[in-house]
Short mmCIF file of N, CA, C and O in Angstrom, two decimals:
data_model
loop_
_atom_site.label_atom_id
_atom_site.label_comp_id
_atom_site.label_asym_id
_atom_site.label_seq_id
_atom_site.Cartn_x
_atom_site.Cartn_y
_atom_site.Cartn_z
N GLN A 108 94.93 319.25 34.19
CA GLN A 108 95.56 318.42 35.20
C GLN A 108 94.84 317.08 35.30
O GLN A 108 93.67 316.95 34.99
N VAL A 109 95.58 316.09 35.72
CA VAL A 109 95.04 314.74 35.93
C VAL A 109 95.31 314.36 37.37
O VAL A 109 96.42 314.52 37.88
N GLN A 110 94.29 313.86 38.05
CA GLN A 110 94.46 313.37 39.42
C GLN A 110 94.28 311.86 39.41
O GLN A 110 93.36 311.33 38.80
N LEU A 111 95.18 311.18 40.11
CA LEU A 111 95.16 309.73 40.18
C LEU A 111 95.16 309.29 41.64
O LEU A 111 96.00 309.77 42.42
N VAL A 112 94.28 308.38 41.99
CA VAL A 112 94.19 307.88 43.36
C VAL A 112 94.20 306.36 43.32
O VAL A 112 93.29 305.73 42.75
N GLU A 113 95.23 305.76 43.93
CA GLU A 113 95.35 304.30 43.96
C GLU A 113 94.68 303.75 45.22
O GLU A 113 94.59 304.43 46.24
N SER A 114 94.28 302.50 45.13
CA SER A 114 93.77 301.77 46.28
C SER A 114 93.96 300.28 46.01
O SER A 114 94.23 299.88 44.88
N GLY A 115 93.82 299.49 47.08
CA GLY A 115 93.84 298.04 46.92
C GLY A 115 95.10 297.35 47.39
O GLY A 115 95.19 296.13 47.34
N GLY A 116 96.08 298.09 47.85
CA GLY A 116 97.29 297.45 48.35
C GLY A 116 97.03 296.76 49.68
O GLY A 116 95.96 296.88 50.27
N GLY A 117 98.04 296.04 50.14
CA GLY A 117 97.90 295.36 51.43
C GLY A 117 98.92 294.27 51.60
O GLY A 117 99.91 294.20 50.86
N LEU A 118 98.68 293.42 52.59
CA LEU A 118 99.56 292.31 52.92
C LEU A 118 98.91 291.01 52.45
O LEU A 118 97.73 290.75 52.74
N VAL A 119 99.68 290.20 51.74
CA VAL A 119 99.16 288.94 51.23
C VAL A 119 100.27 287.90 51.29
O VAL A 119 101.46 288.24 51.22
N GLN A 120 99.89 286.65 51.43
CA GLN A 120 100.88 285.57 51.43
C GLN A 120 101.31 285.25 50.00
O GLN A 120 100.56 285.47 49.04
N ALA A 121 102.50 284.70 49.89
CA ALA A 121 102.99 284.28 48.58
C ALA A 121 101.99 283.32 47.94
O ALA A 121 101.44 282.44 48.62
N GLY A 122 101.77 283.52 46.65
CA GLY A 122 100.79 282.71 45.93
C GLY A 122 99.41 283.34 45.90
O GLY A 122 98.54 282.89 45.15
N GLY A 123 99.20 284.37 46.69
CA GLY A 123 97.91 285.02 46.76
C GLY A 123 97.72 286.06 45.67
O GLY A 123 98.57 286.22 44.78
N SER A 124 96.60 286.77 45.76
CA SER A 124 96.23 287.75 44.74
C SER A 124 95.81 289.06 45.38
O SER A 124 95.31 289.09 46.51
N LEU A 125 96.00 290.13 44.63
CA LEU A 125 95.50 291.45 45.00
C LEU A 125 95.09 292.16 43.72
O LEU A 125 95.64 291.89 42.65
N ARG A 126 94.14 293.09 43.84
CA ARG A 126 93.77 293.93 42.71
C ARG A 126 93.93 295.38 43.11
O ARG A 126 93.30 295.84 44.06
N LEU A 127 94.78 296.08 42.39
CA LEU A 127 94.96 297.50 42.60
C LEU A 127 94.03 298.28 41.67
O LEU A 127 93.79 297.87 40.55
N SER A 128 93.55 299.41 42.17
CA SER A 128 92.70 300.28 41.37
C SER A 128 93.31 301.67 41.31
O SER A 128 93.94 302.13 42.26
N CYS A 129 93.11 302.33 40.19
CA CYS A 129 93.58 303.71 40.01
C CYS A 129 92.43 304.51 39.42
O CYS A 129 92.09 304.35 38.24
N ALA A 130 91.85 305.36 40.24
CA ALA A 130 90.75 306.21 39.79
C ALA A 130 91.31 307.52 39.26
O ALA A 130 92.06 308.21 39.96
N ALA A 131 90.96 307.86 38.04
CA ALA A 131 91.49 309.04 37.38
C ALA A 131 90.42 310.10 37.24
O ALA A 131 89.25 309.80 37.00
N SER A 132 90.81 311.35 37.36
CA SER A 132 89.89 312.47 37.17
C SER A 132 90.66 313.65 36.60
O SER A 132 91.89 313.67 36.59
N GLY A 133 89.92 314.62 36.12
CA GLY A 133 90.55 315.80 35.54
C GLY A 133 90.36 315.85 34.04
O GLY A 133 89.25 315.72 33.55
N ARG A 134 91.45 315.97 33.32
CA ARG A 134 91.37 316.08 31.87
C ARG A 134 90.83 314.80 31.26
O ARG A 134 90.93 313.74 31.84
N THR A 135 90.32 314.91 30.06
CA THR A 135 89.84 313.72 29.37
C THR A 135 91.03 312.85 28.98
O THR A 135 92.16 313.30 28.89
N PHE A 136 90.76 311.58 28.75
CA PHE A 136 91.83 310.61 28.59
C PHE A 136 91.89 310.01 27.20
O PHE A 136 92.46 308.94 27.02
N SER A 137 91.36 310.71 26.22
CA SER A 137 91.25 310.09 24.91
C SER A 137 92.60 309.74 24.31
O SER A 137 92.71 308.82 23.52
N SER A 138 93.65 310.45 24.69
CA SER A 138 94.96 310.18 24.09
C SER A 138 95.98 309.76 25.12
O SER A 138 97.17 309.96 24.94
N TYR A 139 95.53 309.18 26.21
CA TYR A 139 96.45 308.87 27.30
C TYR A 139 96.84 307.40 27.33
O TYR A 139 96.12 306.52 26.86
N ALA A 140 97.99 307.18 27.92
CA ALA A 140 98.41 305.84 28.31
C ALA A 140 98.51 305.83 29.83
O ALA A 140 98.89 306.83 30.45
N MET A 141 98.15 304.72 30.41
CA MET A 141 98.18 304.57 31.87
C MET A 141 99.15 303.47 32.22
O MET A 141 99.19 302.43 31.55
N GLY A 142 99.89 303.68 33.29
CA GLY A 142 100.87 302.67 33.67
C GLY A 142 100.88 302.42 35.16
O GLY A 142 100.45 303.27 35.95
N TRP A 143 101.32 301.24 35.52
CA TRP A 143 101.60 300.89 36.92
C TRP A 143 103.10 300.71 37.06
O TRP A 143 103.71 299.93 36.32
N PHE A 144 103.67 301.43 38.02
CA PHE A 144 105.08 301.32 38.35
C PHE A 144 105.19 300.74 39.76
O PHE A 144 104.23 300.76 40.53
N ARG A 145 106.38 300.27 40.09
CA ARG A 145 106.63 299.86 41.47
C ARG A 145 108.05 300.21 41.86
O ARG A 145 108.94 300.28 41.02
N GLN A 146 108.21 300.43 43.17
CA GLN A 146 109.52 300.74 43.70
C GLN A 146 109.71 300.01 45.02
O GLN A 146 108.96 300.25 45.98
N ALA A 147 110.68 299.13 45.05
CA ALA A 147 111.03 298.41 46.27
C ALA A 147 112.15 299.17 46.98
O ALA A 147 112.88 299.95 46.36
N PRO A 148 112.32 298.96 48.29
CA PRO A 148 113.36 299.66 49.04
C PRO A 148 114.73 299.45 48.42
O PRO A 148 115.12 298.32 48.11
N GLY A 149 115.44 300.54 48.19
CA GLY A 149 116.79 300.46 47.64
C GLY A 149 116.85 300.22 46.15
O GLY A 149 117.95 300.06 45.60
N LYS A 150 115.71 300.20 45.49
CA LYS A 150 115.68 299.95 44.05
C LYS A 150 115.03 301.11 43.31
O LYS A 150 114.30 301.89 43.89
N GLU A 151 115.31 301.20 42.03
CA GLU A 151 114.69 302.24 41.22
C GLU A 151 113.24 301.88 40.89
O GLU A 151 112.87 300.72 40.86
N ARG A 152 112.46 302.93 40.64
CA ARG A 152 111.08 302.73 40.22
C ARG A 152 111.07 302.19 38.80
O ARG A 152 111.79 302.69 37.92
N GLY A 153 110.27 301.18 38.56
CA GLY A 153 110.22 300.57 37.24
C GLY A 153 108.80 300.33 36.76
O GLY A 153 107.91 300.12 37.58
N LEU A 154 108.63 300.34 35.46
CA LEU A 154 107.32 300.12 34.86
C LEU A 154 106.96 298.64 34.94
O LEU A 154 107.74 297.78 34.51
N VAL A 155 105.78 298.37 35.43
CA VAL A 155 105.30 297.00 35.58
C VAL A 155 104.36 296.64 34.44
O VAL A 155 104.47 295.57 33.84
N ALA A 156 103.41 297.52 34.16
CA ALA A 156 102.43 297.27 33.11
C ALA A 156 101.88 298.60 32.62
O ALA A 156 101.86 299.58 33.36
N ALA A 157 101.41 298.62 31.38
CA ALA A 157 100.84 299.84 30.82
C ALA A 157 99.75 299.49 29.83
O ALA A 157 99.73 298.38 29.27
N ILE A 158 98.85 300.45 29.62
CA ILE A 158 97.74 300.23 28.70
C ILE A 158 97.34 301.57 28.09
O ILE A 158 97.42 302.61 28.75
N THR A 159 96.96 301.56 26.84
CA THR A 159 96.44 302.78 26.23
C THR A 159 94.98 302.95 26.64
O THR A 159 94.25 301.96 26.80
N TRP A 160 94.59 304.21 26.80
CA TRP A 160 93.23 304.44 27.28
C TRP A 160 92.21 304.02 26.21
O TRP A 160 91.15 303.48 26.55
N TYR A 161 92.51 304.27 24.97
CA TYR A 161 91.71 303.73 23.89
C TYR A 161 92.57 302.78 23.07
O TYR A 161 93.74 303.00 22.88
N GLY A 162 91.98 301.72 22.60
CA GLY A 162 92.76 300.70 21.92
C GLY A 162 93.09 299.57 22.87
O GLY A 162 92.72 299.58 24.05
N ASP A 163 93.81 298.61 22.38
CA ASP A 163 94.08 297.40 23.15
C ASP A 163 95.56 297.17 23.39
O ASP A 163 95.98 296.05 23.69
N SER A 164 96.36 298.20 23.27
CA SER A 164 97.79 298.00 23.46
C SER A 164 98.13 297.89 24.93
O SER A 164 97.71 298.70 25.75
N THR A 165 98.89 296.85 25.26
CA THR A 165 99.35 296.66 26.63
C THR A 165 100.83 296.33 26.63
O THR A 165 101.39 295.91 25.62
N TYR A 166 101.43 296.54 27.79
CA TYR A 166 102.85 296.20 28.00
C TYR A 166 102.98 295.58 29.38
O TYR A 166 102.31 296.01 30.33
N TYR A 167 103.83 294.58 29.49
CA TYR A 167 104.13 293.96 30.78
C TYR A 167 105.64 293.77 30.90
O TYR A 167 106.30 293.35 29.95
N ALA A 168 106.16 294.05 32.09
CA ALA A 168 107.54 293.71 32.36
C ALA A 168 107.67 292.19 32.37
O ALA A 168 106.72 291.48 32.74
N ASP A 169 108.83 291.71 31.98
CA ASP A 169 109.04 290.26 31.92
C ASP A 169 108.77 289.59 33.26
O ASP A 169 108.27 288.46 33.31
N SER A 170 109.08 290.28 34.33
CA SER A 170 108.95 289.70 35.67
C SER A 170 107.51 289.43 36.08
O SER A 170 107.27 288.67 37.03
N VAL A 171 106.55 290.04 35.39
CA VAL A 171 105.14 289.88 35.79
C VAL A 171 104.28 289.24 34.70
O VAL A 171 103.10 288.98 34.93
N LYS A 172 104.85 289.00 33.54
CA LYS A 172 104.08 288.40 32.45
C LYS A 172 103.47 287.07 32.88
O LYS A 172 104.13 286.24 33.49
N GLY A 173 102.20 286.91 32.57
CA GLY A 173 101.49 285.69 32.92
C GLY A 173 100.92 285.70 34.33
O GLY A 173 100.14 284.81 34.68
N ARG A 174 101.29 286.68 35.14
CA ARG A 174 100.78 286.76 36.52
C ARG A 174 99.94 288.01 36.75
O ARG A 174 98.98 287.98 37.52
N PHE A 175 100.31 289.11 36.11
CA PHE A 175 99.61 290.38 36.29
C PHE A 175 98.81 290.70 35.04
O PHE A 175 99.22 290.38 33.93
N THR A 176 97.68 291.35 35.24
CA THR A 176 96.85 291.80 34.12
C THR A 176 96.42 293.23 34.36
O THR A 176 95.86 293.55 35.42
N ILE A 177 96.63 294.09 33.37
CA ILE A 177 96.17 295.47 33.44
C ILE A 177 94.89 295.59 32.64
O ILE A 177 94.76 294.99 31.56
N ALA A 178 93.93 296.33 33.19
CA ALA A 178 92.64 296.48 32.51
C ALA A 178 92.08 297.86 32.82
O ALA A 178 92.54 298.54 33.74
N LYS A 179 91.08 298.28 32.06
CA LYS A 179 90.52 299.61 32.22
C LYS A 179 89.00 299.54 32.19
O LYS A 179 88.42 298.65 31.57
N ASP A 180 88.38 300.51 32.85
CA ASP A 180 86.93 300.66 32.83
C ASP A 180 86.65 302.11 32.46
O ASP A 180 86.82 303.01 33.29
N HIS A 181 86.24 302.33 31.21
CA HIS A 181 86.00 303.70 30.75
C HIS A 181 84.92 304.38 31.55
O HIS A 181 85.04 305.56 31.89
N ALA A 182 83.87 303.66 31.86
CA ALA A 182 82.74 304.27 32.56
C ALA A 182 83.15 304.80 33.93
O ALA A 182 82.62 305.80 34.40
N LYS A 183 84.10 304.12 34.57
CA LYS A 183 84.54 304.52 35.91
C LYS A 183 85.84 305.31 35.89
O LYS A 183 86.35 305.67 36.94
N ASN A 184 86.40 305.55 34.70
CA ASN A 184 87.71 306.21 34.59
C ASN A 184 88.72 305.56 35.53
O ASN A 184 89.45 306.24 36.28
N THR A 185 88.77 304.27 35.50
CA THR A 185 89.60 303.52 36.44
C THR A 185 90.43 302.48 35.70
O THR A 185 89.95 301.84 34.75
N VAL A 186 91.68 302.34 36.12
CA VAL A 186 92.58 301.31 35.62
C VAL A 186 92.89 300.35 36.76
O VAL A 186 93.06 300.78 37.91
N TYR A 187 92.94 299.08 36.44
CA TYR A 187 93.16 298.04 37.45
C TYR A 187 94.46 297.29 37.15
O TYR A 187 94.89 297.19 36.00
N LEU A 188 95.04 296.76 38.19
CA LEU A 188 96.15 295.83 38.04
C LEU A 188 95.81 294.61 38.88
O LEU A 188 95.85 294.65 40.11
N GLN A 189 95.44 293.54 38.20
CA GLN A 189 95.17 292.28 38.86
C GLN A 189 96.48 291.53 39.01
O GLN A 189 97.15 291.26 38.01
N MET A 190 96.83 291.20 40.23
CA MET A 190 98.10 290.55 40.51
C MET A 190 97.84 289.19 41.11
O MET A 190 97.26 289.08 42.19
N ASN A 191 98.23 288.15 40.39
CA ASN A 191 98.05 286.77 40.84
C ASN A 191 99.41 286.11 41.07
O ASN A 191 100.44 286.61 40.60
N SER A 192 99.38 285.00 41.77
CA SER A 192 100.61 284.24 42.05
C SER A 192 101.71 285.16 42.56
O SER A 192 102.85 285.13 42.09
N LEU A 193 101.37 285.97 43.54
CA LEU A 193 102.31 286.95 44.05
C LEU A 193 103.50 286.29 44.72
O LEU A 193 103.37 285.23 45.35
N LYS A 194 104.64 286.95 44.57
CA LYS A 194 105.90 286.47 45.14
C LYS A 194 106.45 287.53 46.09
O LYS A 194 106.14 288.72 45.94
N PRO A 195 107.29 287.11 47.04
CA PRO A 195 107.89 288.11 47.95
C PRO A 195 108.62 289.23 47.20
O PRO A 195 108.61 290.38 47.65
N GLU A 196 109.18 288.91 46.06
CA GLU A 196 109.90 289.95 45.29
C GLU A 196 108.96 290.95 44.62
O GLU A 196 109.42 291.93 44.03
N ASP A 197 107.67 290.73 44.70
CA ASP A 197 106.71 291.72 44.22
C ASP A 197 106.43 292.81 45.25
O ASP A 197 105.73 293.78 44.96
N THR A 198 106.98 292.64 46.45
CA THR A 198 106.79 293.63 47.50
C THR A 198 107.38 294.97 47.08
O THR A 198 108.55 295.05 46.69
N ALA A 199 106.55 296.01 47.13
CA ALA A 199 106.96 297.33 46.68
C ALA A 199 105.83 298.31 46.92
O ALA A 199 104.70 297.91 47.24
N VAL A 200 106.14 299.59 46.73
CA VAL A 200 105.09 300.60 46.62
C VAL A 200 104.72 300.67 45.14
O VAL A 200 105.59 300.83 44.28
N TYR A 201 103.44 300.54 44.87
CA TYR A 201 102.94 300.56 43.51
C TYR A 201 102.31 301.92 43.22
O TYR A 201 101.50 302.42 44.00
N TYR A 202 102.70 302.49 42.08
CA TYR A 202 102.23 303.80 41.68
C TYR A 202 101.48 303.71 40.35
O TYR A 202 101.93 303.04 39.42
N CYS A 203 100.38 304.42 40.27
CA CYS A 203 99.67 304.60 39.02
C CYS A 203 100.18 305.89 38.37
O CYS A 203 100.46 306.88 39.07
N ALA A 204 100.29 305.89 37.06
CA ALA A 204 100.78 307.07 36.35
C ALA A 204 100.07 307.21 35.01
O ALA A 204 99.55 306.22 34.47
N ALA A 205 100.08 308.44 34.50
CA ALA A 205 99.42 308.71 33.22
C ALA A 205 100.30 309.62 32.38
O ALA A 205 101.06 310.45 32.90
N LYS A 206 100.22 309.44 31.06
CA LYS A 206 100.94 310.32 30.14
C LYS A 206 100.16 310.40 28.84
O LYS A 206 99.37 309.50 28.51
N ASP A 207 100.40 311.47 28.11
CA ASP A 207 99.88 311.52 26.76
C ASP A 207 100.55 310.40 25.97
O ASP A 207 101.74 310.14 26.15
N SER A 208 99.79 309.76 25.12
CA SER A 208 100.32 308.60 24.41
C SER A 208 101.57 308.93 23.61
O SER A 208 102.42 308.07 23.41
N ALA A 209 101.69 310.18 23.13
CA ALA A 209 102.85 310.57 22.32
C ALA A 209 104.05 310.96 23.17
O ALA A 209 105.15 311.11 22.65
N ALA A 210 103.84 311.15 24.46
CA ALA A 210 104.92 311.59 25.33
C ALA A 210 105.83 310.42 25.71
O ALA A 210 105.43 309.26 25.66
N ILE A 211 107.04 310.75 26.11
CA ILE A 211 107.98 309.72 26.56
C ILE A 211 107.81 309.45 28.04
O ILE A 211 107.79 308.31 28.49
N LYS A 212 107.72 310.54 28.81
CA LYS A 212 107.66 310.40 30.26
C LYS A 212 106.22 310.47 30.77
O LYS A 212 105.37 311.15 30.20
N TYR A 213 105.99 309.79 31.86
CA TYR A 213 104.72 309.88 32.56
C TYR A 213 104.70 311.17 33.37
O TYR A 213 105.61 311.42 34.16
N ALA A 214 103.66 311.97 33.17
CA ALA A 214 103.62 313.29 33.78
C ALA A 214 102.79 313.35 35.05
O ALA A 214 102.96 314.28 35.84
N TYR A 215 101.89 312.42 35.22
CA TYR A 215 100.96 312.47 36.35
C TYR A 215 101.10 311.19 37.17
O TYR A 215 101.16 310.09 36.61
N TRP A 216 101.13 311.35 38.50
CA TRP A 216 101.39 310.23 39.40
C TRP A 216 100.40 310.22 40.55
O TRP A 216 100.01 311.27 41.05
N GLY A 217 100.06 309.02 40.98
CA GLY A 217 99.30 308.87 42.20
C GLY A 217 100.24 308.85 43.39
O GLY A 217 101.46 308.96 43.26
N GLN A 218 99.63 308.69 44.58
CA GLN A 218 100.42 308.77 45.82
C GLN A 218 101.11 307.45 46.16
O GLN A 218 101.98 307.41 47.02
N GLY A 219 100.69 306.38 45.52
CA GLY A 219 101.30 305.08 45.78
C GLY A 219 100.52 304.26 46.79
O GLY A 219 99.86 304.80 47.67
N THR A 220 100.61 302.95 46.65
CA THR A 220 99.98 302.03 47.58
C THR A 220 100.93 300.88 47.85
O THR A 220 101.56 300.35 46.94
N GLN A 221 101.06 300.50 49.12
CA GLN A 221 102.02 299.47 49.52
C GLN A 221 101.47 298.08 49.27
O GLN A 221 100.33 297.77 49.66
N VAL A 222 102.27 297.26 48.64
CA VAL A 222 101.97 295.84 48.49
C VAL A 222 103.08 295.05 49.16
O VAL A 222 104.26 295.23 48.84
N THR A 223 102.71 294.20 50.11
CA THR A 223 103.68 293.38 50.83
C THR A 223 103.29 291.92 50.68
O THR A 223 102.16 291.54 51.00
N VAL A 224 104.22 291.12 50.18
CA VAL A 224 103.98 289.69 49.99
C VAL A 224 104.88 288.93 50.95
O VAL A 224 106.11 289.03 50.88
N SER A 225 104.27 288.19 51.85
CA SER A 225 105.04 287.44 52.84
C SER A 225 105.32 286.03 52.32
O SER A 225 104.51 285.44 51.60
N SER A 226 106.45 285.49 52.74
CA SER A 226 106.82 284.14 52.29
C SER A 226 106.30 283.07 53.22
O SER A 226 105.79 283.35 54.29
#
């Protein structure tokens, strides 16, 4: 099993920054990919960014390219999402998730953290 705990959400003005953290524990992560998803009220949950636990492969949704950065710290078993130049449309609950790199679906999820961007 994999346990994921997010932190770092909050209220920020448009143009501001936040850094989300996802602390992972449980099984080893040598073959995992980690992702950040978000879900706004009335909308489907969507992938924002992803990173392989080993290697340098990353993915960003078009809506966040150039503003968000996903990074990892092996020593702390933690994945970060640095969010800059935040916009009101970034307001959502952000979820950390993990999957085996060969899998299609993300199997493990955190509880979510609220990010609210005021205009």
